[in-house]
Amino acid sequence: MDIHRCRFVPYPPSAINALAFSHPSSLATKGRGPATLRLAIGRANGDIEIWNPMKGAWFQESILRGGRDRSIEGLVWTQDPDEEDKTGWKTPGKLRLFSIGYSTAVTEWDLAQGGPVRHSSGNYGDVWCIAAQPRWQDSKNLTGRAVNSTSQQHSEYRSQHIAVGCADGAVVLLSTEDDDLRFLRTFARPSKKKARVLSIAFQSRDVVVAGHADSTIRVYDIRNGQQLRSMSLGAGPAGGPKETLVWTIKCLVDGTIISGDSTGSIRFWDGKNYSMLQRINSHMADVLDVAASVDGETVFSGGMDRRTTVYRKMGSGKRGDRYRWVETTHRRIHKHDIKTMATFETKVFSVLASGGLDTTPVIIPLREFGKENSRSLSSLPNLPPLRSAPGQNLMMSWWNREVNVWQMSGFQKSQFGSEEGDDSGEARSKHLVARIALQGEENVTCADLSSNGSLLSVSTICEVKVFRLRRRRHDARERLRVHKFELPKSMHDFGARIVQFSPDNKWFVVIKPDNSILVFRVRLYTTLTEHEFMPRPVELKRLSRDSANPTLQHGSLGNYDRSISRVAFSADSRVLVVGDISGYLDSWVLEGHEDLTQESDDDEVGSGSSESSDDEGESKAEHHIIVLGQHWIRNPSASLLPKLPAAPLILSFRPRKVSSSLALTNGNTAVHPTRHNAHPHSHDLPDGEDRLLALTCEHQIYEFQLLSGRLSDWSRRNPTSSLPRGFRDIRERAMGSIWDVQSGRQRVWFYGNSWLFMFDLSKDMPPSVKQDGQSSEGEAGNYVPNNGKSRNKRKRKRVNADGNKTLEQDSGAGNKICDAELHSGISRKIRKSEGPECNEFGWISLDREPTPPTEDDEDKREGGSALNILRRGIISEDRVRSNGHIDADADADADVDIDGESRVNVYMDSSSKDARLSPPYWSTFKYRPILGIVLIGGGDKLGRTNGTGKQFDDDDECRRGVEVALVERPMWEVDLPPRYHGDQEWDK
């Protein structure tokens, strides 16, 4: 594979201004959190990213796009109360997301449709901060008796209010009752100074605490709007501003109030008499946010000096003794200001999320701080904002409201810079040929480029636009002329979350914000530059599915899990498949043959749907829209496809090979009109390549034969447990794939933010790999043949970085730090000796109680099973018993373990030169961070059309291999504002 290594594509990541978890922390929650747990990340360009922690995998599910001059400055989640019908059946309350940003409006977002639902604004100043009322708890105390107090009776209101602080000093209360967002009251009128409310937090369901810009913290009762107390921070530092800005306010579980201000101080206030308990000057610049653990024993702070500081409560623990807060340690994990923090804890899961101007979200272990590594998530989108037209060597990129098209030259080593970093060759190998700036205010949700480079589509949440690209005459730089395409009226009234052209450029699929699927026919005339979108679209209906029932206490995300996230066409454009976040796959096939003499069947009776939404299989007539002799029908085997165990990251069909058969001039030559059927059409199903490769967000690979509704032979022989450990343990999720099927190869390349992994689908995965996944060349995950001397056991021991056996799992951030690199001054284990001469001793772990893995986890780690070995043809069927185990007595001289694991030398001869030269998988971590990889020529011409339906059959191009552009976007090339420099700090 020939690689263009590119860094010229503009994609400036945006600063992180807000973080919010969808659920409050609770040590009573088992496992690693509820299934509906999400992390919302608000950025300065108005985008909101929704991340699924996935038990520590951290997968970016979706992005709610913003617009021009919009910024997300605050985020909160609320949960509606559970609803009970007449039969007593309870429905979990809906989880709702709200945001603010440099305006008087509070916006509610619809996760399923990816856009705002409603806004609430009033006669008050710009909103600077936002907080959600704590969720309602049962009015019974621990003894089970009802609490009959005025405060508790008022708290029987089960919805959650939202309090916002404004620039004019007002504190406003909003109601979320009845699935609405409306103004309730202003319980703090602006003072004469009109000091801005910079921070706000609820101490309880009835008391709210606000930090102002006039060195004051004020406490209000939301029931009557009275001010309970005013706490002054005093005058500012000598030589500095007179007023102290209270940037952040947090309340602990015992009512203690914590504030961080512009002097770099953290102050602790008594929650009953509102007096200051302690002040710690721990930062050299402003403290911008504070976070605390669920038990109130640990506090984190971050600010402009890039420090993440940890405070712990110290005391004897005896009743009546006074405790003190102590700064235990600090780290510089971020490279710029830390603007926001959020925590989430369960019995096992315990993380702190932080973000700021360096655009990178960081996951920090909370309870295991100092014992586990922190983890930086990618600031780049999981879906690469890149497309290409390989036949024309064009590459397209987009960000915010701008689209750029680049012309890439052929691959020549002499054109590229040297290893020392000379990029003069890169400048000669590419040039910008077109730039499109959208006139609307909404950011681009998706864009696509036709394979012949003649059409370009761009979508926002409000509209879909298509542009025609033409070469300029007598232009030495080969710049393109861009013309807006006049679309039919049926495409004027909606936006889209996904748009995509088919490989043969004849179909255009649009996924609307409400997840409805429309397919438009694109008619290409003989000039190859004139196109026409047929006015009537084909609407495809998905099978009705039963979504998972969330528990009452964890709430519901509504139809969000049915949001379509991936779309794929087969190589011949006759099979279409979509995948949603829940893991369901829906597929359709194009029935019949193209007949250009027929017109669209616009007079067909029906609603325009190509399939009925009823999945009961009733034998009733269905009305299909016939377009040029063809129509879309649901895949006859769609109901046989299983639900994926997790959301799909990649859906990709195998490319087809060059076919020697020529297409008919008129596809329906054997179908003739009759008296009762004036417009006949064929019912032939596609017979091309239908193998679909699906990679889930848990890094599990499945290959389906869609038209048969079954797993392919390769997937049956290679279950997910046989994939390399180095691939399954990669924490960064996959972003895309590239196929290489030249010269008989069957290779697929997966890539993530910092890695590339190649699988050769013509070979089976070896049943044994090295435990550490390191090859002799030092590349993690590269295949090294085994010499056959070692045996695998059914259940392998798990070892930590020190080589000691352990059953522990990380807390949701990074891996554990080995004992040699611990900076705590004490090891994780102590030695205990017994007996008069201390001859008997043992090791006692100081860490928390380990969590033993379940049987399912052990089965997933298993390298091979008896059924797997049987499918590969290693063992004869007469050696397999009825229960699936392998008979060890029969054929005793065969080199197979009793527990069902075969030695490597049975699977592959380690002395074979071919096995060493052509491994089944290979990986590298040489490139980072990767924005995306696209085909720009070469091998992609095999199996693709040139826009006229004819196949590329250039033998030289087929033998040369694929040619790709690998786009990197390193953070050191991103323009960031100047940062704070303390004593003896400087940029290297």
PDB file of N, CA and C in Angstrom, residues 559-622:
ATOM      1  N   ASN A 559     -35.608   7.147  21.796  1.00  0.00           N
ATOM      2  CA  ASN A 559     -35.254   6.460  20.554  1.00  0.00           C
ATOM      3  C   ASN A 559     -33.816   6.732  20.124  1.00  0.00           C
ATOM      4  N   TYR A 560     -33.017   7.235  21.049  1.00  0.00           N
ATOM      5  CA  TYR A 560     -31.636   7.573  20.680  1.00  0.00           C
ATOM      6  C   TYR A 560     -30.852   6.346  20.222  1.00  0.00           C
ATOM      7  N   ASP A 561     -31.084   5.182  20.851  1.00  0.00           N
ATOM      8  CA  ASP A 561     -30.330   3.993  20.469  1.00  0.00           C
ATOM      9  C   ASP A 561     -30.700   3.485  19.082  1.00  0.00           C
ATOM     10  N   ARG A 562     -31.794   3.994  18.496  1.00  0.00           N
ATOM     11  CA  ARG A 562     -32.162   3.598  17.137  1.00  0.00           C
ATOM     12  C   ARG A 562     -31.678   4.608  16.096  1.00  0.00           C
ATOM     13  N   SER A 563     -30.829   5.536  16.516  1.00  0.00           N
ATOM     14  CA  SER A 563     -30.281   6.520  15.584  1.00  0.00           C
ATOM     15  C   SER A 563     -29.308   5.836  14.630  1.00  0.00           C
ATOM     16  N   ILE A 564     -29.468   6.105  13.351  1.00  0.00           N
ATOM     17  CA  ILE A 564     -28.596   5.509  12.338  1.00  0.00           C
ATOM     18  C   ILE A 564     -27.238   6.196  12.400  1.00  0.00           C
ATOM     19  N   SER A 565     -26.196   5.400  12.500  1.00  0.00           N
ATOM     20  CA  SER A 565     -24.842   5.937  12.611  1.00  0.00           C
ATOM     21  C   SER A 565     -23.949   5.550  11.439  1.00  0.00           C
ATOM     22  N   ARG A 566     -24.265   4.471  10.703  1.00  0.00           N
ATOM     23  CA  ARG A 566     -23.409   4.026   9.612  1.00  0.00           C
ATOM     24  C   ARG A 566     -24.267   3.598   8.424  1.00  0.00           C
ATOM     25  N   VAL A 567     -23.757   3.879   7.207  1.00  0.00           N
ATOM     26  CA  VAL A 567     -24.423   3.524   5.953  1.00  0.00           C
ATOM     27  C   VAL A 567     -23.375   2.937   5.019  1.00  0.00           C
ATOM     28  N   ALA A 568     -23.748   1.900   4.273  1.00  0.00           N
ATOM     29  CA  ALA A 568     -22.796   1.292   3.341  1.00  0.00           C
ATOM     30  C   ALA A 568     -23.530   0.752   2.128  1.00  0.00           C
ATOM     31  N   PHE A 569     -22.935   0.953   0.937  1.00  0.00           N
ATOM     32  CA  PHE A 569     -23.385   0.355  -0.312  1.00  0.00           C
ATOM     33  C   PHE A 569     -22.450  -0.790  -0.674  1.00  0.00           C
ATOM     34  N   SER A 570     -23.001  -1.793  -1.353  1.00  0.00           N
ATOM     35  CA  SER A 570     -22.142  -2.829  -1.921  1.00  0.00           C
ATOM     36  C   SER A 570     -21.405  -2.269  -3.131  1.00  0.00           C
ATOM     37  N   ALA A 571     -20.404  -2.995  -3.599  1.00  0.00           N
ATOM     38  CA  ALA A 571     -19.577  -2.493  -4.693  1.00  0.00           C
ATOM     39  C   ALA A 571     -20.376  -2.306  -5.970  1.00  0.00           C
ATOM     40  N   ASP A 572     -21.423  -3.128  -6.208  1.00  0.00           N
ATOM     41  CA  ASP A 572     -22.241  -2.975  -7.402  1.00  0.00           C
ATOM     42  C   ASP A 572     -23.441  -2.068  -7.172  1.00  0.00           C
ATOM     43  N   SER A 573     -23.531  -1.444  -5.995  1.00  0.00           N
ATOM     44  CA  SER A 573     -24.584  -0.471  -5.653  1.00  0.00           C
ATOM     45  C   SER A 573     -25.972  -1.086  -5.618  1.00  0.00           C
ATOM     46  N   ARG A 574     -26.067  -2.386  -5.461  1.00  0.00           N
ATOM     47  CA  ARG A 574     -27.377  -3.026  -5.450  1.00  0.00           C
ATOM     48  C   ARG A 574     -27.770  -3.547  -4.073  1.00  0.00           C
ATOM     49  N   VAL A 575     -26.940  -3.332  -3.081  1.00  0.00           N
ATOM     50  CA  VAL A 575     -27.270  -3.706  -1.707  1.00  0.00           C
ATOM     51  C   VAL A 575     -26.948  -2.502  -0.819  1.00  0.00           C
ATOM     52  N   LEU A 576     -27.904  -2.131   0.014  1.00  0.00           N
ATOM     53  CA  LEU A 576     -27.750  -1.009   0.933  1.00  0.00           C
ATOM     54  C   LEU A 576     -27.995  -1.507   2.347  1.00  0.00           C
ATOM     55  N   VAL A 577     -27.122  -1.105   3.265  1.00  0.00           N
ATOM     56  CA  VAL A 577     -27.246  -1.527   4.657  1.00  0.00           C
ATOM     57  C   VAL A 577     -27.006  -0.314   5.552  1.00  0.00           C
ATOM     58  N   VAL A 578     -27.769  -0.231   6.648  1.00  0.00           N
ATOM     59  CA  VAL A 578     -27.592   0.811   7.655  1.00  0.00           C
ATOM     60  C   VAL A 578     -27.484   0.135   9.016  1.00  0.00           C
ATOM     61  N   GLY A 579     -26.747   0.766   9.902  1.00  0.00           N
ATOM     62  CA  GLY A 579     -26.592   0.276  11.268  1.00  0.00           C
ATOM     63  C   GLY A 579     -26.876   1.381  12.256  1.00  0.00           C
ATOM     64  N   ASP A 580     -27.508   1.036  13.376  1.00  0.00           N
ATOM     65  CA  ASP A 580     -27.824   2.036  14.390  1.00  0.00           C
ATOM     66  C   ASP A 580     -26.990   1.810  15.638  1.00  0.00           C
ATOM     67  N   ILE A 581     -27.144   2.704  16.607  1.00  0.00           N
ATOM     68  CA  ILE A 581     -26.305   2.679  17.801  1.00  0.00           C
ATOM     69  C   ILE A 581     -26.562   1.436  18.641  1.00  0.00           C
ATOM     70  N   SER A 582     -27.770   0.897  18.592  1.00  0.00           N
ATOM     71  CA  SER A 582     -28.075  -0.290  19.380  1.00  0.00           C
ATOM     72  C   SER A 582     -27.456  -1.552  18.806  1.00  0.00           C
ATOM     73  N   GLY A 583     -26.998  -1.535  17.556  1.00  0.00           N
ATOM     74  CA  GLY A 583     -26.367  -2.703  16.951  1.00  0.00           C
ATOM     75  C   GLY A 583     -27.213  -3.418  15.917  1.00  0.00           C
ATOM     76  N   TYR A 584     -28.404  -2.925  15.608  1.00  0.00           N
ATOM     77  CA  TYR A 584     -29.248  -3.570  14.596  1.00  0.00           C
ATOM     78  C   TYR A 584     -28.788  -3.184  13.190  1.00  0.00           C
ATOM     79  N   LEU A 585     -28.894  -4.131  12.268  1.00  0.00           N
ATOM     80  CA  LEU A 585     -28.582  -3.917  10.862  1.00  0.00           C
ATOM     81  C   LEU A 585     -29.850  -4.094  10.041  1.00  0.00           C
ATOM     82  N   ASP A 586     -30.114  -3.146   9.151  1.00  0.00           N
ATOM     83  CA  ASP A 586     -31.227  -3.239   8.205  1.00  0.00           C
ATOM     84  C   ASP A 586     -30.651  -3.143   6.802  1.00  0.00           C
ATOM     85  N   SER A 587     -31.137  -3.995   5.912  1.00  0.00           N
ATOM     86  CA  SER A 587     -30.570  -4.053   4.561  1.00  0.00           C
ATOM     87  C   SER A 587     -31.674  -4.164   3.522  1.00  0.00           C
ATOM     88  N   TRP A 588     -31.395  -3.633   2.337  1.00  0.00           N
ATOM     89  CA  TRP A 588     -32.295  -3.668   1.198  1.00  0.00           C
ATOM     90  C   TRP A 588     -31.496  -4.027  -0.044  1.00  0.00           C
ATOM     91  N   VAL A 589     -32.186  -4.598  -1.014  1.00  0.00           N
ATOM     92  CA  VAL A 589     -31.550  -4.985  -2.270  1.00  0.00           C
ATOM     93  C   VAL A 589     -32.313  -4.346  -3.423  1.00  0.00           C
ATOM     94  N   LEU A 590     -31.596  -4.078  -4.494  1.00  0.00           N
ATOM     95  CA  LEU A 590     -32.175  -3.471  -5.687  1.00  0.00           C
ATOM     96  C   LEU A 590     -32.581  -4.589  -6.640  1.00  0.00           C
ATOM     97  N   GLU A 591     -33.882  -4.738  -6.822  1.00  0.00           N
ATOM     98  CA  GLU A 591     -34.423  -5.825  -7.627  1.00  0.00           C
ATOM     99  C   GLU A 591     -34.609  -5.361  -9.065  1.00  0.00           C
ATOM    100  N   GLY A 592     -34.312  -6.236 -10.013  1.00  0.00           N
ATOM    101  CA  GLY A 592     -34.508  -5.941 -11.420  1.00  0.00           C
ATOM    102  C   GLY A 592     -33.267  -5.406 -12.092  1.00  0.00           C
ATOM    103  N   HIS A 593     -33.420  -5.027 -13.371  1.00  0.00           N
ATOM    104  CA  HIS A 593     -32.324  -4.505 -14.174  1.00  0.00           C
ATOM    105  C   HIS A 593     -32.700  -3.119 -14.693  1.00  0.00           C
ATOM    106  N   GLU A 594     -31.692  -2.332 -14.909  1.00  0.00           N
ATOM    107  CA  GLU A 594     -31.923  -0.968 -15.356  1.00  0.00           C
ATOM    108  C   GLU A 594     -32.473  -0.945 -16.778  1.00  0.00           C
ATOM    109  N   ASP A 595     -33.512  -0.152 -16.969  1.00  0.00           N
ATOM    110  CA  ASP A 595     -34.123   0.023 -18.287  1.00  0.00           C
ATOM    111  C   ASP A 595     -34.351   1.517 -18.482  1.00  0.00           C
ATOM    112  N   LEU A 596     -33.486   2.153 -19.264  1.00  0.00           N
ATOM    113  CA  LEU A 596     -33.554   3.598 -19.455  1.00  0.00           C
ATOM    114  C   LEU A 596     -34.759   4.024 -20.283  1.00  0.00           C
ATOM    115  N   THR A 597     -35.468   3.059 -20.906  1.00  0.00           N
ATOM    116  CA  THR A 597     -36.645   3.415 -21.691  1.00  0.00           C
ATOM    117  C   THR A 597     -37.880   3.616 -20.824  1.00  0.00           C
ATOM    118  N   GLN A 598     -37.810   3.170 -19.562  1.00  0.00           N
ATOM    119  CA  GLN A 598     -38.942   3.325 -18.665  1.00  0.00           C
ATOM    120  C   GLN A 598     -38.762   4.575 -17.829  1.00  0.00           C
ATOM    121  N   GLU A 599     -39.881   5.110 -17.373  1.00  0.00           N
ATOM    122  CA  GLU A 599     -39.868   6.261 -16.489  1.00  0.00           C
ATOM    123  C   GLU A 599     -40.237   5.817 -15.085  1.00  0.00           C
ATOM    124  N   SER A 600     -40.083   6.755 -14.147  1.00  0.00           N
ATOM    125  CA  SER A 600     -40.432   6.460 -12.765  1.00  0.00           C
ATOM    126  C   SER A 600     -41.934   6.236 -12.653  1.00  0.00           C
ATOM    127  N   ASP A 601     -42.305   5.252 -11.849  1.00  0.00           N
ATOM    128  CA  ASP A 601     -43.716   4.901 -11.673  1.00  0.00           C
ATOM    129  C   ASP A 601     -44.340   5.857 -10.658  1.00  0.00           C
ATOM    130  N   ASP A 602     -44.635   7.067 -11.098  1.00  0.00           N
ATOM    131  CA  ASP A 602     -45.184   8.076 -10.194  1.00  0.00           C
ATOM    132  C   ASP A 602     -46.665   7.869  -9.921  1.00  0.00           C
ATOM    133  N   ASP A 603     -47.321   7.059 -10.700  1.00  0.00           N
ATOM    134  CA  ASP A 603     -48.753   6.860 -10.517  1.00  0.00           C
ATOM    135  C   ASP A 603     -49.068   5.677  -9.627  1.00  0.00           C
ATOM    136  N   GLU A 604     -48.009   5.089  -9.078  1.00  0.00           N
ATOM    137  CA  GLU A 604     -48.219   3.915  -8.231  1.00  0.00           C
ATOM    138  C   GLU A 604     -48.993   4.308  -6.980  1.00  0.00           C
ATOM    139  N   VAL A 605     -49.971   3.521  -6.630  1.00  0.00           N
ATOM    140  CA  VAL A 605     -50.771   3.803  -5.446  1.00  0.00           C
ATOM    141  C   VAL A 605     -49.964   3.433  -4.212  1.00  0.00           C
ATOM    142  N   GLY A 606     -50.049   4.247  -3.205  1.00  0.00           N
ATOM    143  CA  GLY A 606     -49.352   3.968  -1.944  1.00  0.00           C
ATOM    144  C   GLY A 606     -48.715   5.213  -1.428  1.00  0.00           C
ATOM    145  N   SER A 607     -48.057   5.046  -0.335  1.00  0.00           N
ATOM    146  CA  SER A 607     -47.444   6.174   0.366  1.00  0.00           C
ATOM    147  C   SER A 607     -46.043   6.461  -0.107  1.00  0.00           C
ATOM    148  N   GLY A 608     -45.557   5.728  -1.073  1.00  0.00           N
ATOM    149  CA  GLY A 608     -44.196   5.950  -1.536  1.00  0.00           C
ATOM    150  C   GLY A 608     -43.189   5.128  -0.799  1.00  0.00           C
ATOM    151  N   SER A 609     -43.625   4.274   0.054  1.00  0.00           N
ATOM    152  CA  SER A 609     -42.690   3.448   0.805  1.00  0.00           C
ATOM    153  C   SER A 609     -42.389   2.199   0.026  1.00  0.00           C
ATOM    154  N   SER A 610     -41.114   1.826  -0.003  1.00  0.00           N
ATOM    155  CA  SER A 610     -40.732   0.629  -0.731  1.00  0.00           C
ATOM    156  C   SER A 610     -40.993  -0.623   0.072  1.00  0.00           C
ATOM    157  N   GLU A 611     -41.245  -0.484   1.371  1.00  0.00           N
ATOM    158  CA  GLU A 611     -41.497  -1.642   2.206  1.00  0.00           C
ATOM    159  C   GLU A 611     -42.485  -1.270   3.292  1.00  0.00           C
ATOM    160  N   SER A 612     -43.304  -2.184   3.636  1.00  0.00           N
ATOM    161  CA  SER A 612     -44.190  -1.967   4.770  1.00  0.00           C
ATOM    162  C   SER A 612     -43.397  -2.081   6.057  1.00  0.00           C
ATOM    163  N   SER A 613     -43.782  -1.293   7.044  1.00  0.00           N
ATOM    164  CA  SER A 613     -43.095  -1.335   8.324  1.00  0.00           C
ATOM    165  C   SER A 613     -43.475  -2.555   9.141  1.00  0.00           C
ATOM    166  N   ASP A 614     -44.455  -3.321   8.687  1.00  0.00           N
ATOM    167  CA  ASP A 614     -44.881  -4.502   9.417  1.00  0.00           C
ATOM    168  C   ASP A 614     -43.893  -5.619   9.170  1.00  0.00           C
ATOM    169  N   ASP A 615     -43.339  -6.199  10.251  1.00  0.00           N
ATOM    170  CA  ASP A 615     -42.363  -7.270  10.112  1.00  0.00           C
ATOM    171  C   ASP A 615     -42.960  -8.631  10.418  1.00  0.00           C
ATOM    172  N   GLU A 616     -44.287  -8.746  10.384  1.00  0.00           N
ATOM    173  CA  GLU A 616     -44.916 -10.025  10.657  1.00  0.00           C
ATOM    174  C   GLU A 616     -44.943 -10.937   9.446  1.00  0.00           C
ATOM    175  N   GLY A 617     -44.550 -10.423   8.305  1.00  0.00           N
ATOM    176  CA  GLY A 617     -44.493 -11.248   7.109  1.00  0.00           C
ATOM    177  C   GLY A 617     -45.852 -11.593   6.541  1.00  0.00           C
ATOM    178  N   GLU A 618     -46.821 -10.718   6.674  1.00  0.00           N
ATOM    179  CA  GLU A 618     -48.156 -10.995   6.161  1.00  0.00           C
ATOM    180  C   GLU A 618     -48.124 -11.017   4.640  1.00  0.00           C
ATOM    181  N   SER A 619     -48.906 -11.891   4.090  1.00  0.00           N
ATOM    182  CA  SER A 619     -48.955 -12.059   2.638  1.00  0.00           C
ATOM    183  C   SER A 619     -49.982 -11.109   2.051  1.00  0.00           C
ATOM    184  N   LYS A 620     -49.567  -9.851   1.925  1.00  0.00           N
ATOM    185  CA  LYS A 620     -50.440  -8.878   1.303  1.00  0.00           C
ATOM    186  C   LYS A 620     -49.646  -8.111   0.266  1.00  0.00           C
ATOM    187  N   ALA A 621     -50.343  -7.523  -0.660  1.00  0.00           N
ATOM    188  CA  ALA A 621     -49.673  -6.818  -1.747  1.00  0.00           C
ATOM    189  C   ALA A 621     -48.956  -5.594  -1.212  1.00  0.00           C
ATOM    190  N   GLU A 622     -47.714  -5.405  -1.650  1.00  0.00           N
ATOM    191  CA  GLU A 622     -46.927  -4.263  -1.253  1.00  0.00           C
ATOM    192  C   GLU A 622     -46.645  -3.427  -2.483  1.00  0.00           C
TER     193      GLU A 622
END
